[in-house]
CSV table of C-alpha atoms in Angstrom, one decimal:
chain,number,residue,atom,x,y,z
L,18,UNK,CA,14.5,33.0,-15.5
L,19,UNK,CA,17.8,34.8,-16.1
L,20,UNK,CA,20.6,32.3,-16.7
L,21,UNK,CA,24.1,33.5,-15.8
L,22,UNK,CA,27.3,31.9,-17.2
L,23,UNK,CA,27.8,30.2,-13.8
L,24,UNK,CA,24.3,28.7,-14.0
L,25,UNK,CA,24.8,27.5,-17.5
L,26,UNK,CA,28.1,26.0,-16.5
L,27,UNK,CA,26.6,24.1,-13.6
L,28,UNK,CA,23.7,22.8,-15.7
L,29,UNK,CA,26.1,21.6,-18.4
L,30,UNK,CA,28.3,19.9,-15.7
L,31,UNK,CA,25.3,18.1,-14.3
L,32,UNK,CA,24.2,17.1,-17.8
L,33,UNK,CA,27.6,15.7,-18.6
L,34,UNK,CA,27.9,13.8,-15.3
L,35,UNK,CA,24.4,12.3,-15.8
L,36,UNK,CA,25.3,11.2,-19.3
L,37,UNK,CA,28.5,9.6,-18.1
L,38,UNK,CA,26.5,7.7,-15.4
L,39,UNK,CA,23.9,6.6,-17.9
L,40,UNK,CA,26.5,5.2,-20.3
L,41,UNK,CA,28.7,3.5,-17.6
L,42,UNK,CA,31.8,4.2,-19.8
L,43,UNK,CA,32.1,6.8,-22.5
L,44,UNK,CA,34.7,8.8,-24.4
L,45,UNK,CA,34.9,12.6,-24.6
L,46,UNK,CA,34.0,12.5,-28.3
L,47,UNK,CA,30.8,10.5,-27.7
L,48,UNK,CA,29.9,12.8,-24.8
L,49,UNK,CA,30.1,15.8,-27.2
L,50,UNK,CA,27.9,14.0,-29.7
L,51,UNK,CA,25.3,12.9,-27.1
L,52,UNK,CA,25.0,16.2,-25.2
L,53,UNK,CA,25.4,18.5,-28.2
L,54,UNK,CA,28.1,20.5,-26.3
L,55,UNK,CA,31.3,21.4,-28.2
L,56,UNK,CA,34.5,19.4,-27.5
L,57,UNK,CA,36.3,22.3,-25.7
L,58,UNK,CA,33.4,22.7,-23.3
L,59,UNK,CA,33.2,18.9,-22.7
L,60,UNK,CA,37.0,18.7,-22.1
L,61,UNK,CA,36.9,21.6,-19.7
L,62,UNK,CA,34.0,20.0,-17.6
L,63,UNK,CA,35.7,16.6,-17.7
L,64,UNK,CA,38.9,18.2,-16.4
L,65,UNK,CA,37.0,19.7,-13.4
L,66,UNK,CA,35.2,16.5,-12.7
L,67,UNK,CA,38.5,14.5,-12.7
L,68,UNK,CA,40.1,17.1,-10.5
L,69,UNK,CA,37.2,16.7,-8.0
L,70,UNK,CA,37.5,12.9,-8.2
L,71,UNK,CA,33.8,12.6,-9.3
L,72,UNK,CA,34.8,10.6,-12.4
L,73,UNK,CA,37.7,8.3,-13.3
L,74,UNK,CA,39.6,7.6,-16.6
L,75,UNK,CA,39.2,3.9,-16.7
L,76,UNK,CA,40.8,2.4,-19.9
L,77,UNK,CA,41.4,2.8,-23.6
L,78,UNK,CA,38.4,2.2,-25.9
L,79,UNK,CA,38.4,0.8,-29.4
L,80,UNK,CA,39.7,2.9,-32.3
L,81,UNK,CA,37.1,4.2,-34.8
L,82,UNK,CA,36.7,2.7,-38.2
L,83,UNK,CA,39.0,5.3,-39.7
L,84,UNK,CA,41.8,4.4,-37.2
L,85,UNK,CA,43.5,7.0,-35.1
L,86,UNK,CA,44.2,7.1,-31.4
L,87,UNK,CA,42.2,4.9,-29.1
L,88,UNK,CA,39.9,7.1,-26.9
L,89,UNK,CA,40.3,7.2,-23.1
L,90,UNK,CA,37.0,6.0,-21.5
L,91,UNK,CA,35.5,7.8,-18.5
L,92,UNK,CA,33.3,6.5,-15.8
L,93,UNK,CA,31.5,7.7,-12.7
L,94,UNK,CA,33.5,7.2,-9.4
L,95,UNK,CA,30.9,5.2,-7.5
L,96,UNK,CA,33.1,5.4,-4.3
L,97,UNK,CA,33.6,9.1,-4.4
L,98,UNK,CA,31.6,9.5,-1.2
L,99,UNK,CA,29.4,7.5,1.2
L,100,UNK,CA,26.2,8.2,3.2
L,101,UNK,CA,24.8,7.0,6.5
L,102,UNK,CA,21.2,6.1,5.9
L,103,UNK,CA,18.8,5.5,8.8
L,104,UNK,CA,15.2,4.1,8.7
L,105,UNK,CA,13.4,4.7,12.0
L,106,UNK,CA,10.3,2.5,11.8
L,107,UNK,CA,8.0,1.5,14.7
L,108,UNK,CA,9.2,-2.1,14.6
L,109,UNK,CA,12.8,-1.8,13.5
L,110,UNK,CA,15.5,0.7,13.2
L,111,UNK,CA,18.2,0.2,10.6
L,112,UNK,CA,21.5,2.0,10.0
L,113,UNK,CA,23.3,1.6,6.6
L,114,UNK,CA,26.6,2.9,5.4
L,115,UNK,CA,26.5,3.0,1.5
L,116,UNK,CA,28.4,4.4,-1.4
L,117,UNK,CA,26.6,6.9,-3.6
L,118,UNK,CA,25.9,4.1,-6.2
L,119,UNK,CA,23.9,2.3,-3.5
L,120,UNK,CA,26.4,-0.4,-2.7
L,121,UNK,CA,26.0,-1.5,0.9
L,122,UNK,CA,29.2,-1.2,3.0
L,123,UNK,CA,27.8,-2.1,6.5
L,124,UNK,CA,24.5,-2.5,8.2
L,125,UNK,CA,23.2,-2.4,11.8
L,126,UNK,CA,19.7,-3.5,12.6
L,127,UNK,CA,17.7,-3.4,15.8
L,128,UNK,CA,14.3,-4.9,16.3
L,129,UNK,CA,11.4,-3.6,18.4
L,130,UNK,CA,12.5,-5.0,21.7
L,131,UNK,CA,15.9,-3.3,21.4
L,132,UNK,CA,14.7,0.2,21.3
L,133,UNK,CA,11.0,0.1,22.5
L,134,UNK,CA,11.8,2.3,25.6
L,135,UNK,CA,13.4,4.9,23.4
L,136,UNK,CA,10.4,5.3,21.1
L,137,UNK,CA,7.3,4.6,23.2
L,138,UNK,CA,8.5,6.0,26.6
L,139,UNK,CA,10.4,8.6,24.6
L,140,UNK,CA,13.5,9.4,26.5
L,141,UNK,CA,15.1,12.0,24.2
L,142,UNK,CA,18.7,12.0,25.6
L,143,UNK,CA,18.8,8.2,25.4
L,144,UNK,CA,17.5,8.2,21.8
L,145,UNK,CA,20.1,10.7,20.7
L,146,UNK,CA,22.8,8.7,22.5
L,147,UNK,CA,21.6,5.5,20.8
L,148,UNK,CA,21.6,7.2,17.4
L,149,UNK,CA,25.0,8.8,18.0
L,150,UNK,CA,26.6,5.6,19.1
L,151,UNK,CA,25.5,3.8,15.9
L,152,UNK,CA,26.4,6.7,13.7
L,153,UNK,CA,29.8,6.9,15.2
L,154,UNK,CA,30.3,3.2,14.6
L,155,UNK,CA,29.6,3.7,10.9
L,156,UNK,CA,31.7,6.8,10.7
L,157,UNK,CA,34.7,4.8,12.1
L,158,UNK,CA,34.6,2.4,9.2
L,159,UNK,CA,37.2,3.0,6.5
L,160,UNK,CA,35.1,3.4,3.3
L,161,UNK,CA,38.1,3.9,0.9
L,162,UNK,CA,36.2,6.8,-0.6
L,163,UNK,CA,37.9,10.1,-1.5
L,164,UNK,CA,35.5,12.4,0.5
L,165,UNK,CA,34.4,9.9,3.1
L,166,UNK,CA,30.9,10.1,4.6
L,167,UNK,CA,29.2,13.3,3.3
L,168,UNK,CA,25.7,13.0,4.8
L,169,UNK,CA,23.4,11.5,7.4
L,170,UNK,CA,20.0,10.9,5.9
L,171,UNK,CA,17.1,9.8,8.0
L,172,UNK,CA,13.7,8.3,7.1
L,173,UNK,CA,10.8,9.0,9.5
L,174,UNK,CA,7.4,7.4,9.4
L,175,UNK,CA,5.4,10.6,9.6
L,176,UNK,CA,5.0,14.0,8.2
L,177,UNK,CA,8.2,15.9,7.6
L,178,UNK,CA,8.7,19.4,6.2
L,179,UNK,CA,12.1,21.0,5.5
L,180,UNK,CA,13.9,18.5,7.8
L,181,UNK,CA,11.4,19.2,10.7
L,182,UNK,CA,9.3,16.3,12.0
L,183,UNK,CA,5.8,17.6,12.1
L,184,UNK,CA,3.7,14.6,13.1
L,185,UNK,CA,4.4,10.9,13.8
L,186,UNK,CA,1.3,8.8,14.5
L,187,UNK,CA,3.1,5.6,15.7
L,188,UNK,CA,5.8,7.1,17.9
L,189,UNK,CA,6.7,10.4,19.6
L,190,UNK,CA,9.5,11.4,17.4
L,191,UNK,CA,7.7,14.7,16.6
L,192,UNK,CA,8.5,15.8,20.2
L,193,UNK,CA,12.2,16.0,19.3
L,194,UNK,CA,14.0,18.5,17.0
L,195,UNK,CA,16.1,15.7,15.6
L,196,UNK,CA,17.7,17.9,12.9
L,197,UNK,CA,19.0,20.4,15.4
L,198,UNK,CA,20.2,17.8,17.8
L,199,UNK,CA,22.2,15.9,15.2
L,200,UNK,CA,23.4,19.1,13.5
L,201,UNK,CA,24.9,20.2,16.8
L,202,UNK,CA,26.9,17.0,17.0
L,203,UNK,CA,28.1,16.4,13.4
L,204,UNK,CA,29.6,18.8,10.9
L,205,UNK,CA,28.2,17.0,7.8
L,206,UNK,CA,24.8,17.6,6.3
L,207,UNK,CA,21.8,16.1,8.0
L,208,UNK,CA,18.7,15.2,6.0
L,209,UNK,CA,15.3,14.1,7.4
L,210,UNK,CA,12.4,13.1,5.2
L,211,UNK,CA,9.2,11.0,5.2
L,212,UNK,CA,9.9,7.3,4.5
L,213,UNK,CA,7.3,7.0,1.7
L,214,UNK,CA,8.9,10.0,-0.1
L,215,UNK,CA,12.3,8.4,0.3
L,216,UNK,CA,11.1,5.1,-0.9
L,217,UNK,CA,9.8,6.8,-4.1
L,218,UNK,CA,13.1,8.6,-4.5
L,219,UNK,CA,15.0,5.3,-4.1
L,220,UNK,CA,12.8,3.7,-6.8
L,221,UNK,CA,13.3,6.7,-9.1
L,222,UNK,CA,17.1,6.9,-8.6
L,223,UNK,CA,18.1,3.2,-8.5
L,224,UNK,CA,15.4,1.1,-10.0
L,225,UNK,CA,13.0,2.9,-12.4
L,226,UNK,CA,13.4,4.5,-15.8
L,227,UNK,CA,10.1,6.4,-15.3
L,228,UNK,CA,10.3,10.2,-14.8
L,229,UNK,CA,7.1,10.1,-12.8
L,230,UNK,CA,6.1,7.4,-10.3
L,231,UNK,CA,4.3,6.8,-7.1
L,232,UNK,CA,5.6,4.4,-4.5
L,233,UNK,CA,3.1,3.0,-2.0
L,234,UNK,CA,4.8,1.8,1.2
L,235,UNK,CA,2.8,-0.6,3.4
L,236,UNK,CA,4.8,-0.9,6.7
L,237,UNK,CA,3.8,0.3,10.2
L,238,UNK,CA,1.6,2.8,8.4
L,239,UNK,CA,0.7,3.4,4.7
L,240,UNK,CA,2.1,6.2,2.7
L,241,UNK,CA,2.7,7.2,-0.9
L,242,UNK,CA,5.8,9.0,-2.2
L,243,UNK,CA,5.2,11.1,-5.4
L,244,UNK,CA,7.9,11.8,-8.0
L,245,UNK,CA,6.8,14.0,-10.9
L,246,UNK,CA,9.2,14.8,-13.7
L,247,UNK,CA,12.0,13.9,-11.3
L,248,UNK,CA,10.8,16.2,-8.5
L,249,UNK,CA,9.7,14.9,-5.1
L,250,UNK,CA,6.3,16.5,-4.4
L,251,UNK,CA,5.7,17.2,-0.7
L,252,UNK,CA,3.0,19.9,-0.5
L,253,UNK,CA,2.7,23.0,1.6
L,254,UNK,CA,2.8,21.1,4.9
L,255,UNK,CA,4.7,18.1,3.8
L,256,UNK,CA,1.7,15.9,3.8
L,257,UNK,CA,1.3,14.9,0.1
L,258,UNK,CA,1.0,11.1,-0.1
L,259,UNK,CA,-0.4,10.6,3.3
L,260,UNK,CA,-2.9,8.1,1.8
L,261,UNK,CA,-3.1,6.2,5.1
L,262,UNK,CA,-5.1,9.1,6.5
L,263,UNK,CA,-7.5,9.2,3.6
L,264,UNK,CA,-11.0,8.4,5.0
L,265,UNK,CA,-12.2,5.1,3.6
L,266,UNK,CA,-15.1,4.6,6.1
L,267,UNK,CA,-16.9,7.7,7.2
L,268,UNK,CA,-17.3,7.7,11.0
L,269,UNK,CA,-15.2,4.5,11.2
L,270,UNK,CA,-12.3,3.6,13.6
L,271,UNK,CA,-10.6,6.4,15.4
L,272,UNK,CA,-7.1,7.2,14.1
L,273,UNK,CA,-4.3,8.9,16.0
L,274,UNK,CA,-4.3,11.7,13.4
L,275,UNK,CA,-7.8,12.7,14.8
L,276,UNK,CA,-9.9,11.5,11.9
L,277,UNK,CA,-12.3,8.5,11.9
L,278,UNK,CA,-12.2,5.8,9.3
L,279,UNK,CA,-8.7,6.3,7.9
L,280,UNK,CA,-7.3,3.7,5.5
L,281,UNK,CA,-4.4,3.0,7.9
L,282,UNK,CA,-6.8,1.7,10.6
L,283,UNK,CA,-7.9,-1.1,8.3
L,284,UNK,CA,-4.9,-2.3,6.2
L,285,UNK,CA,-1.7,-1.3,7.9
L,286,UNK,CA,0.8,-3.9,9.0
L,287,UNK,CA,-0.1,-3.4,12.6
L,288,UNK,CA,-3.9,-3.9,12.0
L,289,UNK,CA,-3.2,-7.0,9.9
L,290,UNK,CA,-1.2,-8.7,12.6
L,291,UNK,CA,-3.4,-7.6,15.5
L,292,UNK,CA,-6.5,-8.9,13.7
L,293,UNK,CA,-5.0,-12.2,12.9
L,294,UNK,CA,-3.5,-12.7,16.3
L,295,UNK,CA,-6.8,-12.0,17.9
L,296,UNK,CA,-8.6,-14.5,15.6
L,297,UNK,CA,-6.1,-17.3,16.1
L,298,UNK,CA,-5.4,-16.4,19.8
L,299,UNK,CA,-1.6,-16.6,19.3
L,300,UNK,CA,1.3,-14.6,18.1
L,301,UNK,CA,1.4,-14.4,14.3
L,302,UNK,CA,4.3,-13.8,11.9
L,303,UNK,CA,4.6,-13.4,8.2
L,304,UNK,CA,5.3,-17.1,7.6
L,305,UNK,CA,2.0,-17.9,9.4
L,306,UNK,CA,0.0,-15.6,7.2
L,307,UNK,CA,1.6,-17.1,4.1
L,308,UNK,CA,0.8,-20.6,5.3
L,309,UNK,CA,-2.8,-19.8,6.2
L,310,UNK,CA,-3.3,-18.2,2.8
L,311,UNK,CA,-1.8,-21.1,0.9
L,312,UNK,CA,-4.0,-23.5,3.0
L,313,UNK,CA,-7.0,-21.4,2.0
L,314,UNK,CA,-8.0,-20.6,5.5
L,315,UNK,CA,-11.5,-18.9,5.1
L,316,UNK,CA,-10.9,-16.1,7.6
L,317,UNK,CA,-7.4,-15.2,6.3
L,318,UNK,CA,-8.6,-15.4,2.7
L,319,UNK,CA,-11.5,-13.1,3.4
L,320,UNK,CA,-9.5,-10.7,5.5
L,321,UNK,CA,-6.6,-10.4,3.1
L,322,UNK,CA,-8.9,-10.1,0.1
L,323,UNK,CA,-10.7,-7.2,1.8
L,324,UNK,CA,-7.2,-5.7,2.5
L,325,UNK,CA,-6.4,-5.8,-1.2
L,326,UNK,CA,-9.8,-4.4,-2.2
L,327,UNK,CA,-9.5,-1.4,0.1
L,328,UNK,CA,-6.0,-0.7,-1.2
L,329,UNK,CA,-7.2,-1.0,-4.8
L,330,UNK,CA,-9.9,1.6,-4.1
L,331,UNK,CA,-7.2,4.0,-2.9
L,332,UNK,CA,-5.0,3.2,-5.9
L,333,UNK,CA,-7.9,3.9,-8.2
L,334,UNK,CA,-8.3,7.3,-6.6
L,335,UNK,CA,-4.6,8.0,-7.1
L,336,UNK,CA,-4.8,7.1,-10.7
L,337,UNK,CA,-7.8,9.3,-11.2
L,338,UNK,CA,-6.0,12.2,-9.5
L,339,UNK,CA,-2.4,12.0,-10.6
L,340,UNK,CA,-2.2,9.6,-13.5
L,341,UNK,CA,1.4,8.5,-12.8
L,342,UNK,CA,3.5,6.6,-15.3
L,343,UNK,CA,4.2,3.9,-12.7
L,344,UNK,CA,2.9,2.8,-9.3
L,345,UNK,CA,5.3,0.7,-7.3
L,346,UNK,CA,4.0,-1.3,-4.3
L,347,UNK,CA,6.3,-2.0,-1.4
L,348,UNK,CA,4.9,-4.4,1.2
L,349,UNK,CA,5.9,-7.8,2.5
L,350,UNK,CA,2.5,-9.4,1.9
L,351,UNK,CA,2.6,-8.5,-1.8
L,352,UNK,CA,6.2,-9.8,-2.0
L,353,UNK,CA,5.3,-13.1,-0.4
L,354,UNK,CA,1.8,-13.9,-1.7
L,355,UNK,CA,1.9,-14.0,-5.5
L,356,UNK,CA,-1.9,-13.9,-5.8
L,357,UNK,CA,-2.2,-10.4,-4.4
L,358,UNK,CA,-1.0,-8.3,-7.3
L,359,UNK,CA,-3.3,-10.0,-9.9
L,360,UNK,CA,-6.1,-9.6,-7.4
L,361,UNK,CA,-5.4,-5.9,-7.1
L,362,UNK,CA,-5.3,-5.5,-10.9
L,363,UNK,CA,-8.6,-7.3,-11.2
L,364,UNK,CA,-10.2,-4.9,-8.7
L,365,UNK,CA,-9.2,-1.9,-10.9
L,366,UNK,CA,-12.1,-2.3,-13.2
L,367,UNK,CA,-12.2,1.3,-14.4
L,368,UNK,CA,-11.7,1.1,-18.2
L,369,UNK,CA,-9.2,4.0,-18.0
L,370,UNK,CA,-6.8,2.1,-15.8
L,371,UNK,CA,-7.1,-1.6,-16.7
L,372,UNK,CA,-3.6,-1.5,-18.1
L,373,UNK,CA,-2.1,0.7,-15.4
L,374,UNK,CA,1.6,0.0,-14.8
L,375,UNK,CA,1.4,-1.2,-11.3
L,376,UNK,CA,4.3,-3.4,-10.1
L,377,UNK,CA,6.1,-4.7,-7.1
L,378,UNK,CA,9.3,-3.0,-5.9
L,379,UNK,CA,12.5,-4.8,-6.8
L,380,UNK,CA,14.3,-2.9,-4.1
L,381,UNK,CA,11.9,-4.1,-1.4
L,382,UNK,CA,12.9,-3.2,2.1
L,383,UNK,CA,16.0,-1.4,0.9
L,384,UNK,CA,14.0,1.2,-1.1
L,385,UNK,CA,13.7,3.6,1.9
L,386,UNK,CA,17.4,3.4,2.7
L,387,UNK,CA,18.4,3.8,-0.9
L,388,UNK,CA,16.2,6.8,-1.0
L,389,UNK,CA,18.1,8.2,1.9
L,390,UNK,CA,21.3,7.8,-0.1
L,391,UNK,CA,19.7,9.4,-3.2
L,392,UNK,CA,18.7,12.4,-1.2
L,393,UNK,CA,22.3,13.0,-0.1
L,394,UNK,CA,23.7,12.2,-3.5
L,395,UNK,CA,21.5,14.8,-5.3
L,396,UNK,CA,23.0,17.5,-3.1
L,397,UNK,CA,26.6,16.2,-3.1
L,398,UNK,CA,26.8,15.7,-6.9
L,399,UNK,CA,24.6,18.8,-7.6
L,400,UNK,CA,22.5,16.8,-10.1
L,401,UNK,CA,18.8,17.7,-9.5
L,402,UNK,CA,17.2,14.7,-11.1
L,403,UNK,CA,20.0,12.2,-10.5
L,404,UNK,CA,19.5,8.7,-11.9
L,405,UNK,CA,21.8,5.8,-11.1
L,406,UNK,CA,19.6,3.0,-12.4
L,407,UNK,CA,22.1,1.7,-15.0
L,408,UNK,CA,25.0,1.6,-12.6
L,409,UNK,CA,23.0,0.1,-9.9
L,410,UNK,CA,21.5,-2.6,-12.1
L,411,UNK,CA,25.0,-3.4,-13.5
L,412,UNK,CA,26.6,-3.8,-10.1
L,413,UNK,CA,23.9,-5.2,-7.9
L,414,UNK,CA,22.2,-8.6,-7.3
L,415,UNK,CA,18.7,-7.0,-7.3
L,416,UNK,CA,16.2,-8.1,-10.0
L,417,UNK,CA,16.5,-5.8,-13.0
L,418,UNK,CA,13.8,-3.1,-13.4
C-alpha cells in the first residue's frame, strides 16, 4: 500500500486522538513519549483537534521533578457530537439520544402493542411516519454539543449488507428500503446494521479491552457479532454470525429462513416463552421463569437446562472455528439466573476450551444501542478501531469490565 503524506497525517491524528481517549487526561509531552511522534508533529495535530473542538484543554498538570512550567492537560470532548440510536426488535422499539462517549441524553421506548400494526401488517408509510416523529423529537432536544446530532444509527434483527436490509425473519422490514427513505428526509448520515454486529461493536468500544471478541445476542432471535482485530466481520452477504440459523437438529422444526432444525427454533426468546406458556396454560413473564427455576420446577429446570446445552454446543463450534479472545453473552435469562453461566461452562468439556473467557455482558440491553453510537462515532472521529472503554467506565454507573 502506498502511503501519501495525507494518509500518514490522518493515521497519526487518529493515533493521537485514541491515545488521548485512553489516558483520559494527558500532556503534549507525554503524548509525544507514548506515541513516538516528535513534539512539533504532536503540537500541530493537537492544534487541529482543538480547532475542530474534538478535544479540550482542561487544566494545568503537575510540574516535573526538575521544575519548570506546569503542562496543560488535554482531554477528549465527550460532548462534541451526539447520535440517535434506534433498536427495532420484534417486541420493542427503542430510540436513544446519546453523546459519543455513550452517555444517555434521552430515551423513548415503545412495547409490542404500540407498534404491532406497523411491523406485522407492515404499513410502510405509517412506519416511516412513526420513525420520523420520534427522530424529530430527539433532534429537537438541545444537546449542548458543538456539532449537534451527526448520525442516525439503526439496529435491525436480520441480515444487513451495506445499509440494505436483506432478510428479517421476525418482521417484514426487508420489504422497505429504510436507508433510502430516511436519507431522503434527513441530511445527516444514516447507518443500518445487524443488531448482533452492533452489540459486539458496543462491547468492543465501550466495555471490553479485547481486540477480538464475539457477542452472542439472545433476543427475539439469536445472533453473534464478530469483531476481529477491531474489525467487524460481516461476510460477502452480511450473514456472518447468523448462528440462530445453524442447523442443530437435521429435519427438525421449520424455520422462516427456509431451513429445518435451526437453533433459533429451539432456544430463542419467543420459543422459550411460547413453550412455557403452553405448559402452564397462562401468560408467562421473566419473573415467572425466574420463580419457577428457583422453586426447582421440574419442567422449567429440564427445559432451561436443555436450552443451555444447545447454546453450549453452538459456542463450542464457535470456539473451534474462530477461537476468539472473549465471548460475551447478552440475554435476560443469563442475567437473571446465576446458575446458567456455570452450567454453560460445565457443558464445554472440550479440553481446548475449558478455560475459555466466556462472560456476561455488563452493558446488557444497552449494548446494541451503544453499538449504534459506536458505528457513527468511528465515522465522525475517523478512528477506525475506536475504543472508549476507559472514558465510559470512568463516567458511567455500569459494572466495570
